[in-house]
Amino acid sequence: MIVTGADRTADVEVSCDVCVIGSGAGGSVVAAGLAERGLSVVMLEEGGSHSRAEFTGEEDRAYPMLYQERGTRATADLAITILQGRSVGGGTTVNWTTCFRTPDRILAHWREVHGLEGIDSEAMRPHFEAVEARLNIGPWSEALVNRNNRVLLDGARKLGWQADILRRNVKGCGNTGYCGLGCPLDAKQGMHLTYIPDALAAGMVLHADTRVTRIETAGGRVVAVHGETLASDRDLPSGPRVVVRPKVTVLSGGAINSPALLLRSGLGDGPVGRRTMLHPVVAVSGRYADRVEGWSGAPQSVASHQFVDRGADQVGFFLETPPLHPMLAATALPMFGDAQRAFLSELAHTSSLIAVTVDGLLPGDVGGVVTLRRDGRPKLDYPVKPALAEAWKAAHVAMAQLHFAAGAEQVASNHVETMAPLTSMG
């Protein structure tokens, strides 16, 4: 059963075996597994419960409905925008369907540096396989790769760089290109269509539109989880309170909201909120003679891991493509007014590449820190260290090379307003 904010007319207090906070990729898998084993499970989700009928492909509707802070969440200095899901299904409702297994080198780093045991690739294999089967994860067809991703694939091949067709969690994909705005066909196999229905069928109760305000503890144990009902169309409390009294609590609200909740609850000792890694992204756009129409087709179906391992003292990065819907593209540009209008007027002929940096692996790389604003909402400070800045510069060069190899007439950074477009690497 799903209880929405509109359904709730009075305060609610319930007891259960397990309370799961968050309905994204982590919480939903846990909730389904526990509910199917006969435990009573209550899930609390800050965002709303939405269906494909509401996924109209309109950006001005989707971002407020499906993203944290209406799609405007950012670091404290506003330098890095954070696209983070906020609905039943969490980020899986709005992600771009890219599905990687955790790389062996990352598992090894966690074991060797952080002391996590039992997570080598062989031990993880059955768990990866189970999730891949439930989410219908499989390779995308090269014949269906859109023009924007074809730029990455063709450019990498011409340069002799590694590139792969990605695996995607889709079933009956219509190649609409609206993955980040909610799939209008229910083709994307997010948590709201897979593990959450599994958990509901096993008896779980999901309270949507419910922001958890604090976790109450006594004697070193959680005795209550307190939440407030949010208005479905606004990020504001609407009245009724929710109190869950569980035997066990699972906190799976994401790398930003989870530490914020612990801090609000007076449970912020030790490393809480520290070492928050974002894998920050930089972008370079290319202008092409033919139409690219980067808003059409599967938004992310190719990746190059050519530069993931750049040596022990350098931050690595891998290359992907984003969708180029007008509002999303506009927010990623450094210019305003006439300059932005001129860029967007050529959006149909524009391809964009992104470099996803692999932060958190170098000694001394502490990432960002989550603290609280005066109103109790999360604040993320993410200082840019020299090694990360160097990786961004190297990524700019690599993306420019790739664009020109793929036939771009002009190439420009998405981050430097005063930089004139390049017409060659010379």
Coordinates of C-alpha atoms in Angstrom, one line a residue:
M1 CA 0.0 0.0 0.0
I2 CA 1.2 3.5 -0.9
V3 CA 0.0 6.4 1.3
T4 CA 0.4 9.8 -0.2
G5 CA 0.3 13.2 1.5
A6 CA -3.1 13.8 0.1
D7 CA -4.4 10.5 1.7
R8 CA -3.2 11.6 5.2
T9 CA -5.6 13.8 7.0
A10 CA -4.4 13.2 10.6
D11 CA -1.2 12.3 12.4
V12 CA 0.0 8.7 12.0
E13 CA 1.8 6.5 14.5
V14 CA 2.8 2.9 13.6
S15 CA 5.1 0.2 14.8
C16 CA 7.0 -2.2 12.6
D17 CA 9.9 -4.6 12.3
V18 CA 11.9 -2.4 9.9
C19 CA 11.6 1.3 8.9
V20 CA 13.4 2.1 5.6
I21 CA 14.2 5.7 5.0
G22 CA 14.5 6.4 1.3
S23 CA 13.0 4.6 -1.7
G24 CA 16.0 4.8 -4.1
A25 CA 18.4 2.1 -5.4
G26 CA 19.6 1.1 -1.9
G27 CA 16.4 1.3 0.3
S28 CA 14.1 -0.4 -2.2
V29 CA 16.3 -3.5 -2.6
V30 CA 16.6 -3.8 1.2
A31 CA 12.9 -3.3 1.7
A32 CA 11.9 -5.9 -0.9
G33 CA 14.3 -8.5 0.6
L34 CA 13.1 -8.0 4.1
A35 CA 9.4 -7.8 3.3
E36 CA 9.6 -11.0 1.2
R37 CA 11.1 -12.7 4.3
G38 CA 8.0 -11.9 6.3
L39 CA 9.1 -8.8 8.2
S40 CA 6.7 -5.9 8.5
V41 CA 8.3 -3.0 6.6
V42 CA 7.4 0.7 6.6
M43 CA 9.2 2.9 4.0
L44 CA 9.3 6.7 4.2
E45 CA 10.0 8.8 1.1
E46 CA 10.3 12.5 0.9
G47 CA 9.1 12.8 -2.7
G48 CA 5.8 12.0 -4.3
S49 CA 4.4 8.9 -5.9
H50 CA 4.0 9.5 -9.7
S51 CA 3.0 7.4 -12.7
R52 CA 3.9 7.6 -16.3
A53 CA 0.8 9.6 -17.1
E54 CA 2.5 12.5 -15.2
F55 CA 5.8 12.1 -17.2
T56 CA 4.9 14.4 -20.0
G57 CA 8.5 15.4 -21.1
E58 CA 8.0 19.0 -20.0
E59 CA 11.1 20.2 -18.2
D60 CA 9.4 22.9 -16.3
R61 CA 7.1 20.3 -14.8
A62 CA 9.5 17.5 -14.3
Y63 CA 12.3 19.2 -12.4
P64 CA 10.1 20.6 -9.6
M65 CA 8.2 17.3 -9.4
L66 CA 11.1 14.8 -9.5
Y67 CA 14.3 16.5 -8.3
Q68 CA 15.7 17.8 -5.0
E69 CA 15.2 21.5 -4.6
R70 CA 13.3 21.6 -7.9
G71 CA 16.4 20.7 -9.8
T72 CA 18.5 23.5 -8.3
R73 CA 20.5 21.7 -5.6
A74 CA 24.1 22.8 -5.6
T75 CA 27.2 23.1 -3.5
A76 CA 27.3 26.0 -1.1
D77 CA 29.4 28.1 -3.5
L78 CA 27.0 27.3 -6.3
A79 CA 30.0 26.0 -8.4
I80 CA 28.6 22.5 -8.8
T81 CA 25.0 21.7 -9.6
I82 CA 23.7 18.4 -8.2
L83 CA 20.9 16.6 -10.1
Q84 CA 19.4 14.4 -7.4
G85 CA 16.1 12.6 -7.6
R86 CA 13.2 13.1 -5.2
S87 CA 10.3 10.8 -5.8
V88 CA 9.2 7.3 -5.1
G89 CA 12.1 5.4 -6.8
G90 CA 14.6 8.1 -5.9
G91 CA 17.3 8.7 -8.5
T92 CA 16.3 5.6 -10.4
T93 CA 13.2 7.4 -11.6
V94 CA 15.2 10.1 -13.4
N95 CA 18.6 8.6 -14.1
W96 CA 19.8 8.1 -17.7
T97 CA 19.8 4.2 -17.4
T98 CA 23.6 3.7 -17.4
C99 CA 24.3 0.5 -15.4
F100 CA 27.9 -0.4 -14.4
R101 CA 29.1 -3.1 -12.0
T102 CA 31.3 -1.6 -9.4
P103 CA 34.8 -1.9 -11.0
D104 CA 37.3 -4.4 -9.6
R105 CA 39.8 -1.5 -8.9
I106 CA 37.2 0.3 -6.8
L107 CA 36.4 -2.8 -4.8
A108 CA 40.1 -3.4 -4.3
H109 CA 40.5 0.2 -3.1
W110 CA 37.7 -0.2 -0.6
R111 CA 39.3 -3.4 0.8
E112 CA 42.8 -2.2 0.9
V113 CA 42.3 1.4 2.0
H114 CA 39.1 1.3 4.0
G115 CA 39.2 -2.3 5.3
L116 CA 35.9 -3.5 3.8
E117 CA 36.0 -7.3 3.6
G118 CA 34.0 -9.7 1.5
I119 CA 33.5 -7.4 -1.4
D120 CA 35.8 -8.8 -4.1
S121 CA 34.3 -9.2 -7.6
E122 CA 33.6 -13.0 -7.1
A123 CA 31.8 -12.4 -3.8
M124 CA 29.7 -9.6 -5.4
R125 CA 29.0 -11.5 -8.6
P126 CA 25.7 -13.2 -7.5
H127 CA 24.4 -10.0 -6.1
F128 CA 25.2 -8.1 -9.3
E129 CA 23.6 -10.8 -11.4
A130 CA 20.4 -10.8 -9.3
V131 CA 20.0 -7.0 -9.6
E132 CA 20.8 -7.1 -13.3
A133 CA 18.1 -9.8 -13.8
R134 CA 15.4 -7.9 -11.9
L135 CA 16.1 -4.6 -13.6
N136 CA 16.5 -6.2 -17.1
I137 CA 20.0 -4.8 -17.5
G138 CA 21.5 -5.6 -20.9
P139 CA 23.5 -4.1 -23.7
W140 CA 22.0 -1.4 -25.9
S141 CA 22.0 -2.0 -29.6
E142 CA 24.7 0.0 -31.6
A143 CA 22.1 0.4 -34.3
L144 CA 20.0 2.5 -31.9
V145 CA 22.8 4.8 -30.6
N146 CA 21.7 8.4 -31.2
R147 CA 23.7 11.0 -33.0
N148 CA 24.9 12.6 -29.8
N149 CA 26.4 9.3 -28.5
R150 CA 27.6 8.4 -32.0
V151 CA 29.9 11.5 -31.7
L152 CA 31.6 9.8 -28.7
L153 CA 31.7 6.4 -30.2
D154 CA 33.0 7.5 -33.7
G155 CA 35.5 10.0 -32.2
A156 CA 36.9 7.5 -29.8
R157 CA 37.3 4.9 -32.5
K158 CA 39.1 7.3 -34.8
L159 CA 41.5 8.2 -32.0
G160 CA 42.1 4.6 -31.1
W161 CA 40.6 5.1 -27.6
Q162 CA 38.6 2.6 -25.7
A163 CA 34.8 2.9 -26.0
D164 CA 31.9 0.7 -25.1
I165 CA 28.2 0.4 -25.8
L166 CA 26.6 0.7 -22.4
R167 CA 24.2 -1.6 -20.6
R168 CA 20.8 -0.1 -19.7
N169 CA 18.0 -1.1 -17.4
V170 CA 15.1 -0.9 -19.9
K171 CA 12.4 -3.2 -21.2
G172 CA 10.5 -2.2 -24.4
C173 CA 12.4 1.1 -24.6
G174 CA 10.9 3.5 -27.1
N175 CA 14.1 5.6 -27.5
T176 CA 12.2 8.7 -26.6
G177 CA 15.1 10.5 -24.9
Y178 CA 13.0 11.5 -21.8
C179 CA 14.8 9.3 -19.2
G180 CA 15.7 12.2 -17.0
L181 CA 12.2 13.6 -17.0
G182 CA 10.5 10.3 -16.0
C183 CA 9.9 7.5 -18.6
P184 CA 6.5 8.0 -20.3
L185 CA 6.4 4.4 -21.4
D186 CA 7.4 2.7 -18.1
A187 CA 10.3 1.2 -20.1
K188 CA 13.0 2.2 -17.6
Q189 CA 13.1 -0.4 -14.9
G190 CA 13.6 1.9 -11.9
M191 CA 12.8 1.0 -8.3
H192 CA 9.2 2.3 -8.7
L193 CA 8.5 -0.5 -11.2
T194 CA 10.6 -3.3 -9.8
Y195 CA 11.7 -3.6 -6.2
I196 CA 9.1 -1.3 -4.7
P197 CA 6.2 -3.3 -6.2
D198 CA 7.9 -6.5 -5.0
A199 CA 8.0 -5.1 -1.5
L200 CA 4.4 -3.8 -1.7
A201 CA 3.2 -7.2 -2.8
A202 CA 4.9 -8.7 0.3
G203 CA 3.0 -6.3 2.6
M204 CA 5.2 -3.2 2.8
V205 CA 3.5 0.2 3.5
L206 CA 5.1 3.1 1.7
H207 CA 4.5 6.7 3.0
A208 CA 5.2 9.1 0.2
D209 CA 5.4 12.9 0.6
T210 CA 7.0 12.3 4.0
R211 CA 10.2 14.1 5.0
V212 CA 12.0 12.5 7.9
T213 CA 12.9 15.3 10.3
R214 CA 14.8 13.4 13.0
I215 CA 15.6 10.0 14.4
E216 CA 14.9 9.5 18.1
T217 CA 17.3 7.3 20.0
A218 CA 17.4 6.0 23.6
G219 CA 20.0 3.7 25.1
G220 CA 22.0 3.5 21.9
R221 CA 19.0 2.3 19.8
V222 CA 16.5 3.9 17.5
V223 CA 13.1 4.1 19.2
A224 CA 11.2 6.4 16.7
V225 CA 11.5 8.0 13.3
H226 CA 9.7 11.3 13.0
G227 CA 8.4 12.7 9.8
E228 CA 6.3 15.5 8.4
T229 CA 3.8 15.5 5.5
L230 CA 4.8 17.6 2.5
A231 CA 2.3 19.3 0.2
S232 CA 2.4 17.4 -3.1
D233 CA 3.1 20.5 -5.2
R234 CA 5.4 22.3 -2.8
D235 CA 8.4 21.5 -0.6
L236 CA 6.6 22.7 2.5
P237 CA 5.0 20.9 5.5
S238 CA 1.2 20.5 5.1
G239 CA 0.2 19.5 8.6
P240 CA 0.0 15.8 9.6
R241 CA 3.0 14.2 11.4
V242 CA 4.2 10.6 11.0
V243 CA 5.9 8.6 13.7
V244 CA 7.3 5.1 13.1
R245 CA 8.4 2.9 16.0
P246 CA 10.6 0.2 14.4
K247 CA 12.7 -2.6 15.8
V248 CA 15.4 -1.9 13.1
T249 CA 16.0 1.3 11.0
V250 CA 17.7 1.4 7.6
L251 CA 18.9 4.8 6.5
S252 CA 19.2 5.0 2.7
G253 CA 18.5 8.6 1.9
G254 CA 21.6 9.2 -0.2
A255 CA 25.0 10.7 0.3
I256 CA 23.7 14.2 1.1
N257 CA 20.3 13.7 2.9
S258 CA 21.4 10.8 5.1
P259 CA 24.2 12.6 6.9
A260 CA 21.9 15.7 7.1
L261 CA 19.3 13.6 8.9
L262 CA 21.9 12.1 11.3
L263 CA 23.1 15.7 12.1
R264 CA 19.6 16.9 12.7
S265 CA 19.1 14.0 15.1
G266 CA 22.2 14.7 17.1
L267 CA 24.0 11.6 15.7
G268 CA 26.8 13.5 13.9
D269 CA 29.8 12.2 15.7
G270 CA 32.9 11.0 13.9
P271 CA 32.9 10.9 10.1
V272 CA 29.2 11.8 9.5
G273 CA 29.0 14.1 6.5
R274 CA 32.6 13.8 5.6
R275 CA 34.3 12.3 2.6
T276 CA 31.2 13.1 0.4
M277 CA 32.3 12.4 -3.2
L278 CA 30.4 13.8 -6.2
H279 CA 32.4 12.6 -9.2
P280 CA 32.2 16.2 -10.5
V281 CA 31.5 16.6 -14.2
V282 CA 32.8 19.0 -16.7
A283 CA 31.5 19.4 -20.3
V284 CA 32.7 20.4 -23.7
S285 CA 30.3 21.1 -26.6
G286 CA 30.9 20.8 -30.3
R287 CA 29.0 22.4 -33.2
Y288 CA 28.3 20.1 -36.2
A289 CA 27.1 20.8 -39.7
D290 CA 24.5 18.1 -39.5
R291 CA 21.6 17.9 -37.0
V292 CA 22.5 16.2 -33.8
E293 CA 19.3 16.7 -31.8
G294 CA 20.8 15.5 -28.6
W295 CA 17.4 15.5 -26.9
S296 CA 16.2 12.6 -29.0
G297 CA 17.0 8.9 -28.4
A298 CA 18.5 7.1 -25.4
P299 CA 20.5 9.9 -23.7
Q300 CA 23.5 7.8 -22.6
S301 CA 24.5 4.7 -24.5
V302 CA 28.2 5.0 -25.0
A303 CA 31.2 5.6 -22.6
S304 CA 34.9 5.7 -22.9
H305 CA 37.1 4.6 -20.0
Q306 CA 40.3 5.6 -21.8
F307 CA 41.4 7.9 -19.0
V308 CA 40.0 6.2 -15.9
D309 CA 43.5 5.2 -14.7
R310 CA 45.9 8.1 -15.3
G311 CA 48.5 7.0 -12.7
A312 CA 48.7 6.9 -8.9
D313 CA 49.0 10.7 -8.5
Q314 CA 46.3 11.9 -10.9
V315 CA 42.6 11.9 -10.8
G316 CA 41.0 9.8 -13.6
F317 CA 37.9 10.4 -15.6
F318 CA 35.6 8.7 -18.1
L319 CA 33.7 10.2 -21.0
E320 CA 29.9 10.0 -21.5
T321 CA 27.2 12.2 -23.1
P322 CA 24.3 14.0 -21.5
P323 CA 20.8 14.6 -23.0
L324 CA 20.5 18.1 -24.5
H325 CA 17.0 19.2 -23.5
P326 CA 16.8 23.0 -23.7
M327 CA 16.4 23.8 -20.0
L328 CA 19.1 21.4 -18.9
A329 CA 21.4 22.7 -21.6
A330 CA 20.8 26.3 -20.6
T331 CA 21.6 25.6 -16.9
A332 CA 25.0 24.1 -18.0
L333 CA 26.1 27.2 -20.0
P334 CA 28.4 29.9 -18.6
M335 CA 26.8 32.7 -20.6
F336 CA 23.5 34.7 -20.3
G337 CA 21.3 36.9 -22.4
D338 CA 22.1 37.2 -26.1
A339 CA 25.1 34.9 -25.9
Q340 CA 23.0 32.1 -24.4
R341 CA 20.2 32.7 -26.9
A342 CA 22.7 32.4 -29.7
F343 CA 24.0 29.1 -28.4
L344 CA 20.6 27.6 -27.8
S345 CA 19.5 28.7 -31.3
E346 CA 22.0 26.2 -32.6
L347 CA 21.2 23.4 -30.1
A348 CA 20.0 21.1 -32.8
H349 CA 23.5 21.1 -34.3
T350 CA 25.2 20.7 -30.9
S351 CA 26.7 17.7 -29.3
S352 CA 28.0 17.7 -25.7
L353 CA 30.5 15.4 -24.0
I354 CA 30.9 15.1 -20.2
A355 CA 33.9 13.9 -18.2
V356 CA 33.0 12.2 -15.0
T357 CA 35.9 12.5 -12.6
V358 CA 36.8 9.6 -10.3
D359 CA 37.4 11.5 -7.0
G360 CA 38.2 9.9 -3.7
L361 CA 41.0 7.6 -4.6
L362 CA 44.1 9.7 -4.1
P363 CA 45.7 9.9 -0.6
G364 CA 44.4 13.0 1.1
D365 CA 41.4 13.4 -1.2
V366 CA 38.7 14.1 1.4
G367 CA 36.0 15.2 -1.0
G368 CA 33.2 17.4 0.4
V369 CA 31.5 17.9 3.8
V370 CA 27.8 17.9 4.5
T371 CA 26.7 20.2 7.3
L372 CA 23.3 21.9 8.1
R373 CA 21.9 25.2 7.1
R374 CA 20.0 27.3 9.7
D375 CA 16.7 25.7 8.6
G376 CA 18.1 22.2 9.0
R377 CA 18.5 21.4 5.3
P378 CA 21.8 20.0 4.0
K379 CA 24.7 22.2 3.0
L380 CA 27.5 20.7 1.0
D381 CA 31.0 22.3 0.8
Y382 CA 33.1 20.8 -1.9
P383 CA 36.6 22.4 -2.2
V384 CA 38.3 21.9 -5.6
K385 CA 41.8 20.7 -5.0
P386 CA 44.7 21.0 -7.5
A387 CA 44.6 17.3 -8.6
L388 CA 40.9 17.7 -9.5
A389 CA 41.4 20.9 -11.3
E390 CA 44.2 19.3 -13.3
A391 CA 41.9 16.4 -14.2
W392 CA 39.3 18.9 -15.5
K393 CA 41.9 20.6 -17.7
A394 CA 43.0 17.2 -19.1
A395 CA 39.4 16.2 -19.7
H396 CA 38.8 19.5 -21.6
V397 CA 41.7 18.6 -23.9
A398 CA 40.5 15.1 -24.4
M399 CA 36.9 16.1 -25.2
A400 CA 38.0 18.7 -27.7
Q401 CA 40.2 16.2 -29.4
L402 CA 37.3 13.8 -29.6
H403 CA 34.9 16.4 -31.0
F404 CA 37.3 17.3 -33.8
A405 CA 37.9 13.7 -34.6
A406 CA 34.2 13.2 -34.9
G407 CA 33.9 16.1 -37.3
A408 CA 33.0 19.1 -35.2
E409 CA 33.3 22.6 -36.9
Q410 CA 33.7 24.4 -33.5
V411 CA 34.4 23.3 -30.0
A412 CA 33.8 25.3 -26.7
S413 CA 34.0 24.7 -23.0
N414 CA 30.7 24.8 -21.1
H415 CA 32.5 26.5 -18.2
V416 CA 34.4 29.5 -19.6
E417 CA 32.2 32.4 -20.8
T418 CA 35.1 34.5 -22.2
M419 CA 36.7 31.6 -24.2
A420 CA 36.1 31.9 -27.9
P421 CA 35.2 28.6 -29.7
L422 CA 38.0 26.6 -31.2
T423 CA 38.1 25.6 -34.8
S424 CA 41.1 23.2 -34.4
M425 CA 43.5 21.9 -31.8
G426 CA 46.3 24.0 -33.3

